[in-house]
Coordinates of C-alpha atoms (C1' of nucleotides) in Angstrom, one line a residue:
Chain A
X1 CA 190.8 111.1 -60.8
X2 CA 194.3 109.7 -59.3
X3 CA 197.2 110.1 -62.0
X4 CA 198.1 107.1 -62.3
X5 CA 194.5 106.0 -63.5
X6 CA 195.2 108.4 -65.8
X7 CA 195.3 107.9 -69.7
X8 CA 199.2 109.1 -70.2
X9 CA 199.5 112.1 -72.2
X10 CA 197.0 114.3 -70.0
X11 CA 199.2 115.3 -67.8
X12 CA 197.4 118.0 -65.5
X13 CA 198.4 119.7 -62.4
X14 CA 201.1 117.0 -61.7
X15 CA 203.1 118.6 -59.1
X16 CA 205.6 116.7 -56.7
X17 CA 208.0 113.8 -57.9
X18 CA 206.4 111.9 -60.1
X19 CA 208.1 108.9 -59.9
X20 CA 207.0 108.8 -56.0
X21 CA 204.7 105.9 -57.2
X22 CA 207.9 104.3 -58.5
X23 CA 209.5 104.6 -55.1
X24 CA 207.1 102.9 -53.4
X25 CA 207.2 99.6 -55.3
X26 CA 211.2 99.5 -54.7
X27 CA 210.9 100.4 -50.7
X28 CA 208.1 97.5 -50.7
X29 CA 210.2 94.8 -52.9
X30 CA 212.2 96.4 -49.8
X31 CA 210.3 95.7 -47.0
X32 CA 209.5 92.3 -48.3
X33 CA 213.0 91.0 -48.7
X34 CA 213.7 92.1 -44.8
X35 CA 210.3 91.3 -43.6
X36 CA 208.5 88.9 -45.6
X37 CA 205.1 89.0 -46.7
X38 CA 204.2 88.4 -43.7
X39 CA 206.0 91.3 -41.9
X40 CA 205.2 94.0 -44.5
X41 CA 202.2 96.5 -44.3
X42 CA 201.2 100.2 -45.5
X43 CA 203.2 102.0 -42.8
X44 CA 206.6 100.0 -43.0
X45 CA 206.6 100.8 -46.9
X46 CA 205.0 104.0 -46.6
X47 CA 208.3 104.2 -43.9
X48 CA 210.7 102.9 -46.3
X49 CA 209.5 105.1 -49.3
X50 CA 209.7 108.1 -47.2
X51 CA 206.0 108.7 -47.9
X52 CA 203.0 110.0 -45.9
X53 CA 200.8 107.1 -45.0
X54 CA 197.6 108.3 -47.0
X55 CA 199.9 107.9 -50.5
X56 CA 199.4 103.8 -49.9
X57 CA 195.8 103.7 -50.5
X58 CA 195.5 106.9 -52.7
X59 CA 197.9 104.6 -55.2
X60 CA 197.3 101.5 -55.1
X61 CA 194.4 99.7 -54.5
X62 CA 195.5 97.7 -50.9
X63 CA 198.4 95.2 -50.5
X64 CA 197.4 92.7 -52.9
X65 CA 197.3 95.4 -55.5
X66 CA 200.8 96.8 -54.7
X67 CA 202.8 93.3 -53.6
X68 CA 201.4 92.1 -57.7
X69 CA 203.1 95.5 -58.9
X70 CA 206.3 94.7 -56.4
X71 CA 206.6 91.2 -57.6
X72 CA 206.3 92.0 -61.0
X73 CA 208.8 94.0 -61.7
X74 CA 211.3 91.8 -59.4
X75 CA 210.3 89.1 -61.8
X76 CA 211.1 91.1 -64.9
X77 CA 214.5 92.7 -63.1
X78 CA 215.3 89.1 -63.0
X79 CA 214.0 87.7 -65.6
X80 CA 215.9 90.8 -67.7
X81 CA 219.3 89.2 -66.6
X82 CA 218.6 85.8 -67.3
X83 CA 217.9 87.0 -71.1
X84 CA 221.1 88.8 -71.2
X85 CA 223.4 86.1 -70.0
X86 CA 221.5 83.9 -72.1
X87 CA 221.9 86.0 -75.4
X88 CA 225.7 86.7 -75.0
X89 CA 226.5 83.2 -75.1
X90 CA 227.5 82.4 -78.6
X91 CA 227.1 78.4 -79.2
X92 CA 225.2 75.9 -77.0
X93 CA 228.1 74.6 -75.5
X94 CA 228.7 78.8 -73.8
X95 CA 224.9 78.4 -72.9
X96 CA 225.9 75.3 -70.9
X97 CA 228.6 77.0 -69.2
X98 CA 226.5 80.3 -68.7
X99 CA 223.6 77.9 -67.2
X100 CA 225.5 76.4 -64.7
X101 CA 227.5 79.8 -63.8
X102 CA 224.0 81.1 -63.2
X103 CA 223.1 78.2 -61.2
X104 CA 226.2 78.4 -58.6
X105 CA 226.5 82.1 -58.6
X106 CA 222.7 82.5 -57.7
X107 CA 223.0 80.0 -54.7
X108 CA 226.1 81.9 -53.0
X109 CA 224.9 85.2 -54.3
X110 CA 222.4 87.4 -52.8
X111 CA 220.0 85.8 -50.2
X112 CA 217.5 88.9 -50.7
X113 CA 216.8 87.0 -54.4
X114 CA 216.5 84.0 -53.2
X115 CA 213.7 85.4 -50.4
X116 CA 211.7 87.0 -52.6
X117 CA 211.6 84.3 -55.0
X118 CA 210.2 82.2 -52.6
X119 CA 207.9 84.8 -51.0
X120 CA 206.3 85.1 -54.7
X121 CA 206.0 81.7 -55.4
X122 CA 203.9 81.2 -52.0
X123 CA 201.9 83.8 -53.0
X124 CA 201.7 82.2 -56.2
X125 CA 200.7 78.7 -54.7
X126 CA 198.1 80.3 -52.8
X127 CA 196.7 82.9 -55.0
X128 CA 195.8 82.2 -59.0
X129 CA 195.8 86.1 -59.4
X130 CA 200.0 86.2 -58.9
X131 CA 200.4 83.4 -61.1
X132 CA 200.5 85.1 -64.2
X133 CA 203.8 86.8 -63.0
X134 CA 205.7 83.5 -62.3
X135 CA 203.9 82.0 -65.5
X136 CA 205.7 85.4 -67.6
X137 CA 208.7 84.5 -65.6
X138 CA 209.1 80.8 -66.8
X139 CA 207.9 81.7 -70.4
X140 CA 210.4 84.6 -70.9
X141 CA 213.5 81.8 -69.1
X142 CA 212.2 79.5 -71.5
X143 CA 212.3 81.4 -74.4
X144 CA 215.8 82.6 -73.6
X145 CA 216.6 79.1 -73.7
X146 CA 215.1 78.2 -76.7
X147 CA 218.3 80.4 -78.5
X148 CA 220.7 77.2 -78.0
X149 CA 218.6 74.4 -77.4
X150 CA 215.0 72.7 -78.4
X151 CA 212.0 73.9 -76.4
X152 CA 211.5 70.6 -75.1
X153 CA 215.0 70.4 -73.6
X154 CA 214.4 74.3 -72.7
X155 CA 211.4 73.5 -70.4
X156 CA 213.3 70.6 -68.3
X157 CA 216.6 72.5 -68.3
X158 CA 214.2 75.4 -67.0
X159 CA 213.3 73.1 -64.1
X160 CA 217.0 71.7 -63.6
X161 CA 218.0 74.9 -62.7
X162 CA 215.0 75.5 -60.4
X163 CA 215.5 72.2 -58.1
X164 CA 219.2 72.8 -58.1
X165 CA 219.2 76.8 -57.0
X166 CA 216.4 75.7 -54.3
X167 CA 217.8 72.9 -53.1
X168 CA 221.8 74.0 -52.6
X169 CA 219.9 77.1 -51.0
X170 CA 217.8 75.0 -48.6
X171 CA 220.9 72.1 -48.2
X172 CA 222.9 72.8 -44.8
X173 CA 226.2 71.3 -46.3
X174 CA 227.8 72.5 -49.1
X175 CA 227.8 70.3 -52.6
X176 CA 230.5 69.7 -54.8
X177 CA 229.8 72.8 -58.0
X178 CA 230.7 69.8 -60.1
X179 CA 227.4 68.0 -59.6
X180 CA 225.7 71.1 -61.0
X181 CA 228.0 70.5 -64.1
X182 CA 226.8 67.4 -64.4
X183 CA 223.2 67.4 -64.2
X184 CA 223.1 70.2 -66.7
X185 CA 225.2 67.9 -68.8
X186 CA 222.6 65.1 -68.8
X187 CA 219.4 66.9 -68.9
X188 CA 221.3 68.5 -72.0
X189 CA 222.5 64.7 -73.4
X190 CA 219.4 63.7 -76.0
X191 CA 219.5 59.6 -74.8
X192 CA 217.7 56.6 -75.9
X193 CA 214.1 58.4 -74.5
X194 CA 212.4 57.6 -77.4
X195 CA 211.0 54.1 -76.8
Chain B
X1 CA 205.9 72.9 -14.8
X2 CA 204.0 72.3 -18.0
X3 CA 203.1 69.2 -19.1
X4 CA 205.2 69.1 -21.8
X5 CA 208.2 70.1 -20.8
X6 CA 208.5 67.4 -17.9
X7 CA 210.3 64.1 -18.4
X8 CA 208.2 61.3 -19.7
X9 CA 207.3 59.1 -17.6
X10 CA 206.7 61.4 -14.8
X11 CA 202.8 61.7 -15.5
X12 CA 201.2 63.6 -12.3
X13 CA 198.3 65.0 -12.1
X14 CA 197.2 65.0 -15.7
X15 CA 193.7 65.7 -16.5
X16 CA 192.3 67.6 -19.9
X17 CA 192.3 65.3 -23.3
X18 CA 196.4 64.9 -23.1
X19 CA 196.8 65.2 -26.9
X20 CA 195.7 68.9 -26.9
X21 CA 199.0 69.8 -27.6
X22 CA 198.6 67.9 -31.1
X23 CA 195.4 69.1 -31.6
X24 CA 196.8 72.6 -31.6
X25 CA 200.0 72.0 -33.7
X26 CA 197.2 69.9 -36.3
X27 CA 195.0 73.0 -36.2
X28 CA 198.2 75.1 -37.1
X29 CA 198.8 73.3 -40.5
X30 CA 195.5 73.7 -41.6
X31 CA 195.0 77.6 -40.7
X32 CA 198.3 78.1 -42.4
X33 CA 197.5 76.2 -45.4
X34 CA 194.0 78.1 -45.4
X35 CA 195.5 81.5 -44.7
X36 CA 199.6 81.7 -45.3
X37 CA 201.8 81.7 -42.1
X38 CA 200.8 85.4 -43.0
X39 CA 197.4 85.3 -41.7
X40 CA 198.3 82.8 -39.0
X41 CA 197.5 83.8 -35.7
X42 CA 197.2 82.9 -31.9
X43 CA 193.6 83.3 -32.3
X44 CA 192.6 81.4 -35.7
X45 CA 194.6 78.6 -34.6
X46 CA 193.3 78.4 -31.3
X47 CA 189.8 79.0 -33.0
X48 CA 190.8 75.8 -35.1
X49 CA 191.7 73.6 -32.8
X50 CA 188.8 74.5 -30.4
X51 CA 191.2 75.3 -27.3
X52 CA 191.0 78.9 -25.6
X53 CA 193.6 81.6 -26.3
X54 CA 195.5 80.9 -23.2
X55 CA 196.7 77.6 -24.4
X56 CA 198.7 78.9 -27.1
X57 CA 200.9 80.6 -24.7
X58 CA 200.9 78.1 -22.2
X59 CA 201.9 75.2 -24.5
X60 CA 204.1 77.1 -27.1
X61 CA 206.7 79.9 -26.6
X62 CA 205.5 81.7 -29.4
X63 CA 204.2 81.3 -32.7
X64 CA 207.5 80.6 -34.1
X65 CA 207.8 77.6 -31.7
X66 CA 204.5 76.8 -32.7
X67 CA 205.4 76.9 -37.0
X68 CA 208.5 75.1 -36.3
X69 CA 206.5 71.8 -34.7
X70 CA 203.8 72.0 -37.5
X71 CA 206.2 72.1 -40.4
X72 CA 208.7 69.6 -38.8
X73 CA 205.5 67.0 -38.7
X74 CA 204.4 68.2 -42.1
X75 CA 207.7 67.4 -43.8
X76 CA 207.9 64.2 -41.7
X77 CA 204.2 63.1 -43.3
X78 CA 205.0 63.9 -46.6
X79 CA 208.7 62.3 -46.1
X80 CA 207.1 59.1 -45.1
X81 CA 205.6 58.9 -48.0
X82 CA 208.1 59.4 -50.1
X83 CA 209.9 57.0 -48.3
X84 CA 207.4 54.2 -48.5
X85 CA 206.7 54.7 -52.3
X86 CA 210.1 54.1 -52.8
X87 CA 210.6 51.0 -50.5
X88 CA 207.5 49.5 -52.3
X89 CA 209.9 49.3 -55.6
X90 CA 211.6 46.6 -56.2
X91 CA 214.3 47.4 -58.4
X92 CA 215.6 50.6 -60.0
X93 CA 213.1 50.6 -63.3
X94 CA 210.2 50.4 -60.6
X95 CA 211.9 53.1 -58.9
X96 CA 212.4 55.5 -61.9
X97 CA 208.8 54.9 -62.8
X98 CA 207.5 55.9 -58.8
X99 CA 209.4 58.9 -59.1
X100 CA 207.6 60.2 -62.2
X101 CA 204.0 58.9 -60.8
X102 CA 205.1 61.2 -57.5
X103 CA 205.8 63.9 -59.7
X104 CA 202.6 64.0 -61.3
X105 CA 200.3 63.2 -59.0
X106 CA 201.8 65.7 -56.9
X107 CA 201.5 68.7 -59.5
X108 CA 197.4 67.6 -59.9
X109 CA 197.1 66.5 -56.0
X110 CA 196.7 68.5 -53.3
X111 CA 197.1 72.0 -53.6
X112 CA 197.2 72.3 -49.7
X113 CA 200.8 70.2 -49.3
X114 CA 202.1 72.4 -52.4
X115 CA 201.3 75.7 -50.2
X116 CA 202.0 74.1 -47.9
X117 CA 205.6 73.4 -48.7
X118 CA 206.0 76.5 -50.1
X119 CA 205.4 78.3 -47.2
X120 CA 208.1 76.2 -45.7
X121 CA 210.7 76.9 -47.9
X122 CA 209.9 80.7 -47.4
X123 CA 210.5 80.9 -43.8
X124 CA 213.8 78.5 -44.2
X125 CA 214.8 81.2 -46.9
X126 CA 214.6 83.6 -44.3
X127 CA 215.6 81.9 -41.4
X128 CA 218.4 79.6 -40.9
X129 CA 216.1 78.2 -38.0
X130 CA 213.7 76.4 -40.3
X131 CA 216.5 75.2 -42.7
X132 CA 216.9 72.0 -40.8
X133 CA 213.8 71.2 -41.3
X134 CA 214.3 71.1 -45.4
X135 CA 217.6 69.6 -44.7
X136 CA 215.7 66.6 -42.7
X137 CA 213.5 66.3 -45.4
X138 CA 215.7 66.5 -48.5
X139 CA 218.4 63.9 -46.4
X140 CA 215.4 61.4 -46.3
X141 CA 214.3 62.2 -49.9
X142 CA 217.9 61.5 -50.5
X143 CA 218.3 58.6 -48.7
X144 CA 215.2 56.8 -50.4
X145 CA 216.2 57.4 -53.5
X146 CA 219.8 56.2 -52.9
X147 CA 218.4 52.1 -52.3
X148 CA 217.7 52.3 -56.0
X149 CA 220.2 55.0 -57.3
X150 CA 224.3 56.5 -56.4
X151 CA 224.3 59.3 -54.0
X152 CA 225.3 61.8 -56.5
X153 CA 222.4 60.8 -59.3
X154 CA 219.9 60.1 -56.2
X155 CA 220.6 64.6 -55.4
X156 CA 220.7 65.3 -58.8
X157 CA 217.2 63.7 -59.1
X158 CA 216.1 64.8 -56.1
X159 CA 216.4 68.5 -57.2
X160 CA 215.1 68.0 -60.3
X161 CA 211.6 66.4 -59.0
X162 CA 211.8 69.6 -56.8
X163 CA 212.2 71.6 -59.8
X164 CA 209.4 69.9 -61.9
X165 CA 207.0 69.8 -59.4
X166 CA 207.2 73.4 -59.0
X167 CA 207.1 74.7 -62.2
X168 CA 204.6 71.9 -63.6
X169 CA 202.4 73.3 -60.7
X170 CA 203.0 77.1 -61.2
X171 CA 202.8 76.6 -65.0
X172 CA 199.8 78.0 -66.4
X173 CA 199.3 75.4 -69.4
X174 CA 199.4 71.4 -69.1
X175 CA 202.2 70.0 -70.5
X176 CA 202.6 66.9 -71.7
X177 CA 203.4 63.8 -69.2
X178 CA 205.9 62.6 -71.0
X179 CA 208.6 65.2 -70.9
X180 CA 208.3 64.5 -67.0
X181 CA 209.3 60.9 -68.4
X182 CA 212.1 62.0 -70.6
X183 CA 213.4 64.8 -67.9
X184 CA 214.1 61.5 -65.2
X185 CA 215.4 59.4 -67.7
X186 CA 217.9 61.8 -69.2
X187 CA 219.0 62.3 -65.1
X188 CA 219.0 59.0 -64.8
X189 CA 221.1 58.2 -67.8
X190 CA 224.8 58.3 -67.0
X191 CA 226.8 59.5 -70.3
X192 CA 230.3 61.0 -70.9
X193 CA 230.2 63.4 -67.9
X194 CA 233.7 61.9 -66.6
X195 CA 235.7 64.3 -68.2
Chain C
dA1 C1' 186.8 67.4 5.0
dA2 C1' 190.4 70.4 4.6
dT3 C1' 194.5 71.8 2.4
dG4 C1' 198.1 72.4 -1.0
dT5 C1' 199.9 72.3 -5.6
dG6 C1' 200.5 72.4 -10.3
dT7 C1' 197.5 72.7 -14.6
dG8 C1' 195.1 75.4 -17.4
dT9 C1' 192.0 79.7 -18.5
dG10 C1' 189.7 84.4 -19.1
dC11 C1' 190.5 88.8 -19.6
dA12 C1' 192.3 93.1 -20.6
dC13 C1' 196.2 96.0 -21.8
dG14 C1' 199.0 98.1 -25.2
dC15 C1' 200.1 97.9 -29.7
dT16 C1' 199.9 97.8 -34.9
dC17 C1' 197.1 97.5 -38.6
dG18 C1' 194.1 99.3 -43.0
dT19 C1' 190.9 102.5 -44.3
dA20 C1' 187.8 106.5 -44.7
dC21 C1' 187.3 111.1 -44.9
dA22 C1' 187.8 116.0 -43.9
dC23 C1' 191.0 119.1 -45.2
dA24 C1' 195.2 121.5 -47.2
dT25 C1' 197.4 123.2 -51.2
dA26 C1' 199.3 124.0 -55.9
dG27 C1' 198.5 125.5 -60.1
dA28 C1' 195.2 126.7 -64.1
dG29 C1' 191.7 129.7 -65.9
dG30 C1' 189.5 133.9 -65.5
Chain D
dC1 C1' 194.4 138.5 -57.6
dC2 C1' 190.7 135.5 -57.0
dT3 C1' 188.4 131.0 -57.7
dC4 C1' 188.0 126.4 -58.7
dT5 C1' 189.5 121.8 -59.2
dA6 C1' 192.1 117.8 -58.8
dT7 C1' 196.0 116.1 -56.2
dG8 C1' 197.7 114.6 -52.2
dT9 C1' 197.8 114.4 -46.7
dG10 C1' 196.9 114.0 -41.6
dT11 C1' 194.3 111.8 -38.4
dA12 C1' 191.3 109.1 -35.9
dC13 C1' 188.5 104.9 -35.7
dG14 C1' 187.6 100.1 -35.2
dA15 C1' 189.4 95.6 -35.7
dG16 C1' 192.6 92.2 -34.6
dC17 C1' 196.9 91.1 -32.6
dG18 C1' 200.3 88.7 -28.7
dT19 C1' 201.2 88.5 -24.0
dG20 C1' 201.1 88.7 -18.9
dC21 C1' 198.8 87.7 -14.9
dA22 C1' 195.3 86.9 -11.4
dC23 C1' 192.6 83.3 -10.7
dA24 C1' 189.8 78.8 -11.1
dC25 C1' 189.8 74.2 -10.5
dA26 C1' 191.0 69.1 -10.3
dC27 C1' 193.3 66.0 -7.8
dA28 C1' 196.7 64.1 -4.3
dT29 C1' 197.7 64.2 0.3
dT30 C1' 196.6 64.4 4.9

DNA sequence: AATGTGTGTGCACGCTCGTACACATAGAGG
DNA sequence: CCTCTATGTGTACGAGCGTGCACACACATT
């Protein structure tokens, strides 16, 4: 019976580094960044891991079973920061600010994010099984949100911010961070919407 | 000299069905929509389209030459749609109400152009190659919505049907239709952002 | 009818892939 | 120190892959 299958607290005859199943989820979130879905397989993140070949199958379950594990722990890594930006704001109006900062600064920040968002929300698209990851993703964003503002205005703001990250990533000319400031500022303005 | 690579107008010596070259970027769409640009191959598309093997190299330098002519006429499809729905309004209340119709028909539509632009957005993540594809697209998006709206509202709405549309379709519950309605108004709504 | 030319094809090579399975080995129990 | 067991590994197999290239074949020209 593998270890991992385990129940936790018989531990028995554990021997090398334990955490080499922890390793192999980074070197795949890893592989996938550089490579893509597409591009990844046992042997580049067996490779990457620094891990004999047989250790892929003998811990997970195939690729499907180790790209869910990958993706959902990027999802919670990211997820994790939202929640802490989020909870040091003090008033709505610092949540504004802290919204749009996040907005800008994920856009000319790191493009391995970026990838591997989009990597998991194909997989997502195609596959019902890795939608409960993105699903966790939004409630946790929208909960975070919910601190400062009404769960309503929470789930749009939640898809502001989406559209506007994707869309100054994919855009070939740069925008003015302004506009950013100013979409966030209406989706935030409660108007004349009740009819 | 291939076919298509000689001058139009210059047609010598032309035999076969002369729009196999379509056929084969058709058939590339649907095995990538079926199986992710992951499982795309020379062999499934060729299999698709019902051309041998050898015509994949012979018309194509490659599969990315291939992806790049089947997302470039998928974006264009779905562009001209866009585009027409938003020519058929005739004035900016007709618009505004299009643009929310778009945005829910496309969550419960198709699942095949939603994978299908997700895919898309994965490889222009990855590769500033694809990106001008996306950047067509969102300048015609653009574009459309600008007879009915200002530039700067028309990206600002633009992003935030991308961001709807997404998360409305990668949600797992149903939410109600009318915060779509209330989300587009609220963009729509120009309040005290001159600051 | 013979010839030439450019279009399109069939095939096989070398490669990478996931997986199965025989086997090594560390540590526990005797 | 020996034995047993569960953990972990090395390897080889078959499938599927892109690509290069010799070649078939339709048609225009003579």
């Amino acid at each position: 019976m593998p270890d991992h299958k385990r129940a936790a607290g018989t531990r028995l005859g554990r021997r090398n580094d334990p955490d080499r199943r922890d390793r192999i989820i980074d070197a795949c979130i890893e592989v996938v960044s550089r490579a893509g879905v597409a591009g990844t397989s046992h042997r580049k993140v067996a490779a990457q891991a620094a891990v004999p070949l047989g250790a892929m199958t003998y811990y997970f379950d195939g690729m499907d079973d180790l790209l869910r594990e990958a993706f959902t722990r990027f999802a919670t890594t990211i997820s994790d920061r939202f929640e802490r930006r989020m909870a040091a704001a003090p008033d709505a109006d610092a949540a504004r600010e802290a919204v749009i900062a996040i907005i800008l600064e994920d856009v000319f920040g790191d493009d391995r994010e970026l990838v591997l968002s989009h990597e998991l929300y194909t997989l997502a698209a195609r596959d019902r099984s890795y939608r409960s990851i993105t699903a966790d993703w939004m409630a946790r964003s929208r909960a975070a949100l919910e601190r400062h503002f009404d769960p309503e205005t929470a789930r749009m703001l939640d898809a502001l911010i989406e559209g506007l990250t994707i869309h100054r990533a994919l855009d070939s000319q740069p925008r003015d961070p302004r506009e950013v400031e100013i979409a966030v500022t209406r989706i935030l303005t409660r108007g004349g919407e009740a009819r």
